[in-house]
Short mmCIF file of C-alpha atoms in Angstrom, two decimals:
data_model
loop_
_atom_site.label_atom_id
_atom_site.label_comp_id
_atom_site.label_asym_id
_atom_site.label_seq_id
_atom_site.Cartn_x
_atom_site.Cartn_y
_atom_site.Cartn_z
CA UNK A 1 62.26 119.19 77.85
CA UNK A 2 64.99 119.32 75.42
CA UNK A 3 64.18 122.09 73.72
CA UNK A 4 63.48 123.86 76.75
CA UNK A 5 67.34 123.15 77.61
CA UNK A 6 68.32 124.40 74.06
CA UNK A 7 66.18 127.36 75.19
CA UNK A 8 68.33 127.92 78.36
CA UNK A 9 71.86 127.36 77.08
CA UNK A 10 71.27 129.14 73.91
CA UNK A 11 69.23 132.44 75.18
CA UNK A 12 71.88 132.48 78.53
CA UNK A 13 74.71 132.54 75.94
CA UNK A 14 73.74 134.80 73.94
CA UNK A 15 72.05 137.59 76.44
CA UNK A 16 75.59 136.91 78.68
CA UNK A 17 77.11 137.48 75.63
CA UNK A 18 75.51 141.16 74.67
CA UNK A 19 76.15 142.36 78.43
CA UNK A 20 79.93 141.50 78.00
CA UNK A 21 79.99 143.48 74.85
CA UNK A 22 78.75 146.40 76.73
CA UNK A 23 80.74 146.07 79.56
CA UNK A 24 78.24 144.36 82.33
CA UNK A 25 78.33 141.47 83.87
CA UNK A 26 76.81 138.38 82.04
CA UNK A 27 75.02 137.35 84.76
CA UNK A 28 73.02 140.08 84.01
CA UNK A 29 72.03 139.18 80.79
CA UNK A 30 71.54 135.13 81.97
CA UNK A 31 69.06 136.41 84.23
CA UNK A 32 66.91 138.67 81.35
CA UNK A 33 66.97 135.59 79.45
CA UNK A 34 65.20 133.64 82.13
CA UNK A 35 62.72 136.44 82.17
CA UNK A 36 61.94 136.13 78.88
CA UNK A 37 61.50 132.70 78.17
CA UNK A 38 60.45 132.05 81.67
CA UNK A 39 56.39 131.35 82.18
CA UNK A 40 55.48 134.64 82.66
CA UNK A 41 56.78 136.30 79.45
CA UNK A 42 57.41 133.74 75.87
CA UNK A 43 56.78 130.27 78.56
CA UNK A 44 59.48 128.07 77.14
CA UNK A 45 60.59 126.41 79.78
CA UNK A 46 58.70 122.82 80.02
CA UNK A 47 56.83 122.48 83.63
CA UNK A 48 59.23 120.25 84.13
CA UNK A 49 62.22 121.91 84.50
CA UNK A 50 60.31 124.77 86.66
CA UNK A 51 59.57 122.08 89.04
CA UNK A 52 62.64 121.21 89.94
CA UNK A 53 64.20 124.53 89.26
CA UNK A 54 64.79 124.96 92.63
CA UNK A 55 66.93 121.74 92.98
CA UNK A 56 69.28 122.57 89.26
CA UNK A 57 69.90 125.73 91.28
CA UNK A 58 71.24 124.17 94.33
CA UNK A 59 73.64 121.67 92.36
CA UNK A 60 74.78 125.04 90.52
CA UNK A 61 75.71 126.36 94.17
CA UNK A 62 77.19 123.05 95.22
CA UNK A 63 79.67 123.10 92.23
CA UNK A 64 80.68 126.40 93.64
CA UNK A 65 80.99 125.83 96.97
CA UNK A 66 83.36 122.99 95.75
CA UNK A 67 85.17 125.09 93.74
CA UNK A 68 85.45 127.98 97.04
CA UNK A 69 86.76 125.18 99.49
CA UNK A 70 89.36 124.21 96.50
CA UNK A 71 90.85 127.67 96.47
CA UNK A 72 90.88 128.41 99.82
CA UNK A 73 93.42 127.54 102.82
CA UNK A 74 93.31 127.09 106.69
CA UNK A 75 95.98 129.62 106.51
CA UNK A 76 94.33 132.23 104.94
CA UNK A 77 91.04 131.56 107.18
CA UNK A 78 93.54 132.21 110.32
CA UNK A 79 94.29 135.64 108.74
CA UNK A 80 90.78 137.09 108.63
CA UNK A 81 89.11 134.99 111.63
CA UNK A 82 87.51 137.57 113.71
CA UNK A 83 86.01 139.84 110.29
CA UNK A 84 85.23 136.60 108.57
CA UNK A 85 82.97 135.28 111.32
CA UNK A 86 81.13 138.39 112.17
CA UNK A 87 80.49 138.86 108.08
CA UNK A 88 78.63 135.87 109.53
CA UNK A 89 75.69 137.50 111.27
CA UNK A 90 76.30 141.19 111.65
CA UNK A 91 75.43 142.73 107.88
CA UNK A 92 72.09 140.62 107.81
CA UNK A 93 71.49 141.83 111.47
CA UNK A 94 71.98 145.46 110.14
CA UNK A 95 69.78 145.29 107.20
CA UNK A 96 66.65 143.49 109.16
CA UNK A 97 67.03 146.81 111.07
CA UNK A 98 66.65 148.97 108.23
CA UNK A 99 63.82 147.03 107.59
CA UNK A 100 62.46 147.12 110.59
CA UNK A 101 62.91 150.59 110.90
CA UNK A 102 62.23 151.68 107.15
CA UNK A 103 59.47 149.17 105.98
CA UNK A 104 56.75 149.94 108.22
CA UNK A 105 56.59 153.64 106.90
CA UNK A 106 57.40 153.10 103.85
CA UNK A 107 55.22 150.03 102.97
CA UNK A 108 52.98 150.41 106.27
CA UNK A 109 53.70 146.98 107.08
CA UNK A 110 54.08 146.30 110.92
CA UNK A 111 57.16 145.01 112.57
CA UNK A 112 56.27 141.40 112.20
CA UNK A 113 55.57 141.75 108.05
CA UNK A 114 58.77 143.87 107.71
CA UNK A 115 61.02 140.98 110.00
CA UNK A 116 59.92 138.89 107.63
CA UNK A 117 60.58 140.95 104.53
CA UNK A 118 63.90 141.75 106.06
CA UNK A 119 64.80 137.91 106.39
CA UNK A 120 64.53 137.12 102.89
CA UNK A 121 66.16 140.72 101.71
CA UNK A 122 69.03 139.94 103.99
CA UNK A 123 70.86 137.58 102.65
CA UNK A 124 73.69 137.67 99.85
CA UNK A 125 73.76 135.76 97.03
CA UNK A 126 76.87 132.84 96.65
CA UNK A 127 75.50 132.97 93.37
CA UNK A 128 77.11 136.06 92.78
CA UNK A 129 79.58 136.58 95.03
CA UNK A 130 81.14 133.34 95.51
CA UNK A 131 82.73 132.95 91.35
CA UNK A 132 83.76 136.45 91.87
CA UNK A 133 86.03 136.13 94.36
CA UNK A 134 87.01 132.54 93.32
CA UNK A 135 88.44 134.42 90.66
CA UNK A 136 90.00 137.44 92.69
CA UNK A 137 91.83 134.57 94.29
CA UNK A 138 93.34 133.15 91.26
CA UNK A 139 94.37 136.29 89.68
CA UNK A 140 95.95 137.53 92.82
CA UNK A 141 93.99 140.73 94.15
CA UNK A 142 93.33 141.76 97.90
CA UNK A 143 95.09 137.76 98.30
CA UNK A 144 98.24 139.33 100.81
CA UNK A 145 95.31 140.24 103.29
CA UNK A 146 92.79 137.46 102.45
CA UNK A 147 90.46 139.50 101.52
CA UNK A 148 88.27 137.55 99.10
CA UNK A 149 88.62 134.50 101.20
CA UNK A 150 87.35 136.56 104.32
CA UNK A 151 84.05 137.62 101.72
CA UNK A 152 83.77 133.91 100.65
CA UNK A 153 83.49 132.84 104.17
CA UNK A 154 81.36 135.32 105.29
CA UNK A 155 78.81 134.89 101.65
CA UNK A 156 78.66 130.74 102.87
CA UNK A 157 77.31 131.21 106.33
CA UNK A 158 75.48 134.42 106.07
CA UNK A 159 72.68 132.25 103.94
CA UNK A 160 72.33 130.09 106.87
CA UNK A 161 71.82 132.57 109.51
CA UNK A 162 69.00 134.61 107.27
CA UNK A 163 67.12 131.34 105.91
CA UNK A 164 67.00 130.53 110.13
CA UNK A 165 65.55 134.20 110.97
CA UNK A 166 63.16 133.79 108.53
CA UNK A 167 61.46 130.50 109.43
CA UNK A 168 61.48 131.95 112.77
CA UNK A 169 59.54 135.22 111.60
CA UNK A 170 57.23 133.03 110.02
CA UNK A 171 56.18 130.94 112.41
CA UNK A 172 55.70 133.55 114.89
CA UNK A 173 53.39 135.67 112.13
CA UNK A 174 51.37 131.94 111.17
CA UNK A 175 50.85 132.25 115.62
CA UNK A 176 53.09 129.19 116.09
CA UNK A 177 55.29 129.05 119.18
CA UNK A 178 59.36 129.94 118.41
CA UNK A 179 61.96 127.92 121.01
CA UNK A 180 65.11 129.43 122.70
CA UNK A 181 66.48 126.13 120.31
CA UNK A 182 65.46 127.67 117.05
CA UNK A 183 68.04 130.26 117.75
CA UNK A 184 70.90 127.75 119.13
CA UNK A 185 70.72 125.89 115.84
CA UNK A 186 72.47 128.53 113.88
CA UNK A 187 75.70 127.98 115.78
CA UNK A 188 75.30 124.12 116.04
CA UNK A 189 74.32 123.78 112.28
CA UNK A 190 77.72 125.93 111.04
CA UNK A 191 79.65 123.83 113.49
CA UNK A 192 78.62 120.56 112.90
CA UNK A 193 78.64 121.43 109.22
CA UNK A 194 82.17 122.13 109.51
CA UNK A 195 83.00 119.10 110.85
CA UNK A 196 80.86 116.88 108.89
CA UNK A 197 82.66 118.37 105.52
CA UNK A 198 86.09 118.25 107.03
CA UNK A 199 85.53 114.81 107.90
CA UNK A 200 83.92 113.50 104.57
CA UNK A 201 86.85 115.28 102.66
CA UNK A 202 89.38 113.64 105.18
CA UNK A 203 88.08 110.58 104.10
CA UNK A 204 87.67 111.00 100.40
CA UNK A 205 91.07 112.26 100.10
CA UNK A 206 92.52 108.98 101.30
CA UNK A 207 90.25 106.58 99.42
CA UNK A 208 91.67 108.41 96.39
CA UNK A 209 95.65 108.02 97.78
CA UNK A 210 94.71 104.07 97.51
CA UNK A 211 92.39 103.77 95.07
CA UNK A 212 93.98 104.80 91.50
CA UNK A 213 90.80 106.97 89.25
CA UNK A 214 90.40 108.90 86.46
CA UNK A 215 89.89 113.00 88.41
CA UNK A 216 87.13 113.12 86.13
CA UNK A 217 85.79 110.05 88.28
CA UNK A 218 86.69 111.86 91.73
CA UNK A 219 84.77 114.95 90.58
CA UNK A 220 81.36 112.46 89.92
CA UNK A 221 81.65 110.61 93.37
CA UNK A 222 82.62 114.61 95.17
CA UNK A 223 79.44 115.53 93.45
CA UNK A 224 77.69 111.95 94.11
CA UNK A 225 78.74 112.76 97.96
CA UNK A 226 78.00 116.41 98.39
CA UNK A 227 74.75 115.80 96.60
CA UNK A 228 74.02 113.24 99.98
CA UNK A 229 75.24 115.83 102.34
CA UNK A 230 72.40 118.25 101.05
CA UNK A 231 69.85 114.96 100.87
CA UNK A 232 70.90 114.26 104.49
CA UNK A 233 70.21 117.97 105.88
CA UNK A 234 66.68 117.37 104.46
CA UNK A 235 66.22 114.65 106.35
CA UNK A 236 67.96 114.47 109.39
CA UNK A 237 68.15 118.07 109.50
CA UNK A 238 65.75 118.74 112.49
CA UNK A 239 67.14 116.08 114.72
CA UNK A 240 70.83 116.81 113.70
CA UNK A 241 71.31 119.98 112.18
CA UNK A 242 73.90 120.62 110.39
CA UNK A 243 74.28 123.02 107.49
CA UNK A 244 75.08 120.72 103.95
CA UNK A 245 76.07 123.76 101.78
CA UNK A 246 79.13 124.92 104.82
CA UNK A 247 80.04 121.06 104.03
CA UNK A 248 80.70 121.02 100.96
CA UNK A 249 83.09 124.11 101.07
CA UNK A 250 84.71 122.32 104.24
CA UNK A 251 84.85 119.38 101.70
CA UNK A 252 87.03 121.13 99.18
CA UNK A 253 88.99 122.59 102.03
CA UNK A 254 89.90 119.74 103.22
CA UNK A 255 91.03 118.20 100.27
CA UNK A 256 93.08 121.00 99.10
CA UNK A 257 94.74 121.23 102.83
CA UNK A 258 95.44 117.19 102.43
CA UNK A 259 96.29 116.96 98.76
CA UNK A 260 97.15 120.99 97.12
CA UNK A 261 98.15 119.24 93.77
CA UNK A 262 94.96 116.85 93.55
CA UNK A 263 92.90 120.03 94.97
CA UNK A 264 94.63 122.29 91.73
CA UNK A 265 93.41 119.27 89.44
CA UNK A 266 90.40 118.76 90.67
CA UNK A 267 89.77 122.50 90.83
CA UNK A 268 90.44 122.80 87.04
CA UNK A 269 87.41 120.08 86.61
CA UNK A 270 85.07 122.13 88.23
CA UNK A 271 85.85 125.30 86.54
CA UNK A 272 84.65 123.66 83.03
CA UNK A 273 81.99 122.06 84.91
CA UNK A 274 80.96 125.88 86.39
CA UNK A 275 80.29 126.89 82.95
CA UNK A 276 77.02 125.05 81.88
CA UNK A 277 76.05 125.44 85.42
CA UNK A 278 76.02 129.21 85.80
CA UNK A 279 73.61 129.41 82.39
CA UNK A 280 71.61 127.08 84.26
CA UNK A 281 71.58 128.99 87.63
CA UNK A 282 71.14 132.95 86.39
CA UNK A 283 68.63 131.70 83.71
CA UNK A 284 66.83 129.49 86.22
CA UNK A 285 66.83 132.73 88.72
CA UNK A 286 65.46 134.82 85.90
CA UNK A 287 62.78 132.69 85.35
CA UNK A 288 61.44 132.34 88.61
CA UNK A 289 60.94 136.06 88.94
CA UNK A 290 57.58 136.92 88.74
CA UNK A 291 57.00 140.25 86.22
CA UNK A 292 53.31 140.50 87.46
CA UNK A 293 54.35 141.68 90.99
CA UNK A 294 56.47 144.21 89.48
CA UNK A 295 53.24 145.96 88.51
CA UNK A 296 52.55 146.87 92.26
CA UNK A 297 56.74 147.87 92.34
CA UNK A 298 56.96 151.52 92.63
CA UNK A 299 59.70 153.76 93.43
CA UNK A 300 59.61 153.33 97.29
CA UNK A 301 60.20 149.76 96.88
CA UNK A 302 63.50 150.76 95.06
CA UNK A 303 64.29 152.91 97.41
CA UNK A 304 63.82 151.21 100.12
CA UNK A 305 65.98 148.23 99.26
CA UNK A 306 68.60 150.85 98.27
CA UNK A 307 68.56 152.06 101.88
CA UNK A 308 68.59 148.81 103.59
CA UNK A 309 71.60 148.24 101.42
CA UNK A 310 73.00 151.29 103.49
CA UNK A 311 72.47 149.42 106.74
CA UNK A 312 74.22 145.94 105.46
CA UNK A 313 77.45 148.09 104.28
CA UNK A 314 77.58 150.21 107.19
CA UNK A 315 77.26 146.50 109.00
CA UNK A 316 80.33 145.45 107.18
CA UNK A 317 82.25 148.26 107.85
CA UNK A 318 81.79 147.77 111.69
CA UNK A 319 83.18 143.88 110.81
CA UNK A 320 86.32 145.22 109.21
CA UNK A 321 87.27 147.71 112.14
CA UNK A 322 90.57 147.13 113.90
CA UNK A 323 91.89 145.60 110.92
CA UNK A 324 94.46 146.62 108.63
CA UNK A 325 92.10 147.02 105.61
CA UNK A 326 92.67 150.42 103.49
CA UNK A 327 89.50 152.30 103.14
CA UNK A 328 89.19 151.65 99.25
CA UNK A 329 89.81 148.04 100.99
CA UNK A 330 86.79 148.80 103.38
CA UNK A 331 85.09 149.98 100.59
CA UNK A 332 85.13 146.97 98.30
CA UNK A 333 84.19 144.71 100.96
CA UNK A 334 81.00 147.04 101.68
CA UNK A 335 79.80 147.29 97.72
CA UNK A 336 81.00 143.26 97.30
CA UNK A 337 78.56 142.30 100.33
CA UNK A 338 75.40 143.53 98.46
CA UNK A 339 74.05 141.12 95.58
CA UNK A 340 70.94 139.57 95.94
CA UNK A 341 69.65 136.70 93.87
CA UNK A 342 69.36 132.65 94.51
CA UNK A 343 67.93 133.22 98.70
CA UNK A 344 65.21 135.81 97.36
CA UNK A 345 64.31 133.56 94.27
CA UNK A 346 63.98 130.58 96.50
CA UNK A 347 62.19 131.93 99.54
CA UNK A 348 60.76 135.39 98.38
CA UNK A 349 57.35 133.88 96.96
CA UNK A 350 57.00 131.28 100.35
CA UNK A 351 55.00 134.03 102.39
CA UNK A 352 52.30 134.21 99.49
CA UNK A 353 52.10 130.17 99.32
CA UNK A 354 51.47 130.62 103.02
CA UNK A 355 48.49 132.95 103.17
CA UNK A 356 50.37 136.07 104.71
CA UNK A 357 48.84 139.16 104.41
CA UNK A 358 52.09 140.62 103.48
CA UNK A 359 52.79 137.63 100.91
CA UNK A 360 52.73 140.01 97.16
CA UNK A 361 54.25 142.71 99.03
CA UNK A 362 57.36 140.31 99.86
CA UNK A 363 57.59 138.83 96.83
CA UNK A 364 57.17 142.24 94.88
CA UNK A 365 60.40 143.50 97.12
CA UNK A 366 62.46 140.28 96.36
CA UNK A 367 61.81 140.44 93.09
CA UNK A 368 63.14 144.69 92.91
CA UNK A 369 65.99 142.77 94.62
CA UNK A 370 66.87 140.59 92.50
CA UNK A 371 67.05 143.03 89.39
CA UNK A 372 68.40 145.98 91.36
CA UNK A 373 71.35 144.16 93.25
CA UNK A 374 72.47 141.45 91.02
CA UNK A 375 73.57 142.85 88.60
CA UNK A 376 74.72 146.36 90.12
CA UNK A 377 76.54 144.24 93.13
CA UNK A 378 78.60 142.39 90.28
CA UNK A 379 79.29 144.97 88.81
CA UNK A 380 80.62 147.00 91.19
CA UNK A 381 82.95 144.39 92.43
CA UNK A 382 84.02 144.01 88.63
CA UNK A 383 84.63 147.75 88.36
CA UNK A 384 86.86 148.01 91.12
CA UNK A 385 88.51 144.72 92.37
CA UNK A 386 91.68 146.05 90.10
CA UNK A 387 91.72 149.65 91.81
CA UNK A 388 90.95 148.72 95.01
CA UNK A 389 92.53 146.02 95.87
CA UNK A 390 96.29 145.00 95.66
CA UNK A 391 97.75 142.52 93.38
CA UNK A 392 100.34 139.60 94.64
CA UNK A 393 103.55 139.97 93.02
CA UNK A 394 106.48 138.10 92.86
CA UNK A 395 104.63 134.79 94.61
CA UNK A 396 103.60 131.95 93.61
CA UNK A 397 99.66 132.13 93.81
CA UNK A 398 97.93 129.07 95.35
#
């Protein structure tokens, strides 16, 4: 096992490394890595890191989730409230259309295999998005009109609403019965996961005001409670859903809303902490791509996730209407709405464990995905977050 982590930090580093040389975005090379030392290539990785690759990947999202809610503001969420909550539903809604409408001619799937393919296309990847605009925030860009905090909102609950659809399109294709109630979850689980994290950081906030720690001992018991957040959800999750991951950026923003200088502090912490676990996501990601369906990949698989990505910008375009966004504003919201990664690598194979006749194709497409949108989508937004988007001046930036 311990080489198999020297394996991860070492090859992420150094790949990540090469792609900033060349001006693309490390993540890029972090998830190459992965392929190559993942089991389907040089199979470095012990079995026992792939086995609970799936659970080192959600701690790697918690961490930023924490590190979202810690940047962001109630006030800020009041500026973009409408946009921000249809970013919610609406893009994913688009793109399961394209699907819908696209797959079954171009795959010759019918409407029930392409739903499902469109559920586990659909959604964006935190992954990607969320230390993007984590970092728009802190340098300043788009901030006046909240615009990465309006995309960070939007990235957290979209997940959600997608992972929902698609254990509803499953269920109907296995011939199982789908309740009205599958569909009023989505709005209790956001809700209630809200709450839950505003709550929980409510509380933690004041046990630290009275009890005197080390931050570095606050950041273990955030990550000690957020950690039993997502435990709870697996357990309780069908007779009280809520949704763990909106918690823990509630969490944050509840802290930083109680406490802005422990929130700064604590913020810092989690940046270093970000580091080790971003090799450990992209590389993780990387490896759990599987290179054999690429064989069956051909060009209308490409092109058909490049149209779908059509639908999900045109989707977020309707969101931002009847705001005050520029279009090179518009624009940047539409290209930083379109990474794919973590959703695909942890659902995109589930069809094929199930027996569905559309199983390889699924996986084959999430895969394309994957390599197609990752990097491109973070690239894009690293291309032109400094042309299109203003910069704060002359303000202090929170």
């Amino acid at each position: 096992m311990l080489i198999s982590i020297t394996c991860i930090l070492f090859s992420g580093m150094f790949f990540g490394f090469l792609c900033k040389k060349i001006k693309f975005p490390s993540l890029f090379g972090m998830i190459l890595a992965g392929i190559l030392i993942g089991p389907y290539v040089l199979d470095l990785i012990d079995d026992s890191i792939l086995n609970i690759s799936a659970e080192i990947r959600k701690i790697a999202l918690i961490i930023i989730l924490i590190r979202a809610g810690l940047k962001l503001s109630f006030e800020d969420l009041k500026k973009v409230g409408r946009p921000a909550i249809l970013m919610c539903f609406v893009p994913a809604v688009f793109e399961v259309f394209g699907m819908l409408l696209l797959a079954p001619r171009m795959l010759g799937l019918t409407l029930r295999e392409a739903a499902i393919l469109g559920a586990v296309v659909g959604a964006v990847s935190p992954a990607v998005i969320v230390p993007r605009m984590i970092k728009l925030i802190d340098e300043g860009y788009g901030t006046k009109k909240a615009i990465p905090q309006m995309i960070l909102a939007g990235a957290s609950v979209d997940d959600v609403f997608v992972i929902v659809l698609f254990t509803t399109f499953t269920s109907l294709a296995k011939g199982e019965r789908v309740h009205a109630g599958s569909f009023v979850k989505i709005p209790i689980s956001i809700v209630t996961g809200i709450a839950v994290g505003l709550l929980v950081g409510y509380i933690l906030v004041k046990y630290f005001e009275n009890v005197h720690i080390r931050d570095s001992v606050k950041l273990l018991i955030i990550l000690g409670v957020t950690f039993s957040l997502t435990f709870a959800e697996d357990i309780f999750g069908k007779v009280f859903p809520f949704a763990s991951l909106i918690s823990v950026m509630a969490l944050g923003l509840m802290i930083k809303r109680k406490n802005r200088k422990l929130a700064v502090r604590l913020s810092l912490k989690f940046d270093k902490l970000w580091v080790p676990a971003e090799l450990f996501l992209f590389v993780l990601v990387g490896a759990s791509v599987a290179i054999d369906s690429l064989r069956m990949a051909g060009v209308d698989a490409v092109i058909l996730i490049l149209l779908v990505l059509v639908f999900r910008m045109l989707g977020v375009w309707i969101c931002l209407i009847h705001t005050k966004l520029r279009v090179k504003e518009r624009l940047f919201c539409m290209l930083a709405y379109t990474p794919k990664a973590t959703v695909q690598a942890a659902i995109g194979g589930l069809p094929l464990a199930m027996g569905l006749s559309c199983g390889e194709i699924v996986l084959t497409v999430s895969v394309v995905a994957i390599l197609l949108t990752a990097p491109l989508g973070a690239f894009a937004i690293d291309l032109t977050y400094n042309r299109y988007l203003e910069k704060k001046t002359n303000e202090k930036i929170n």
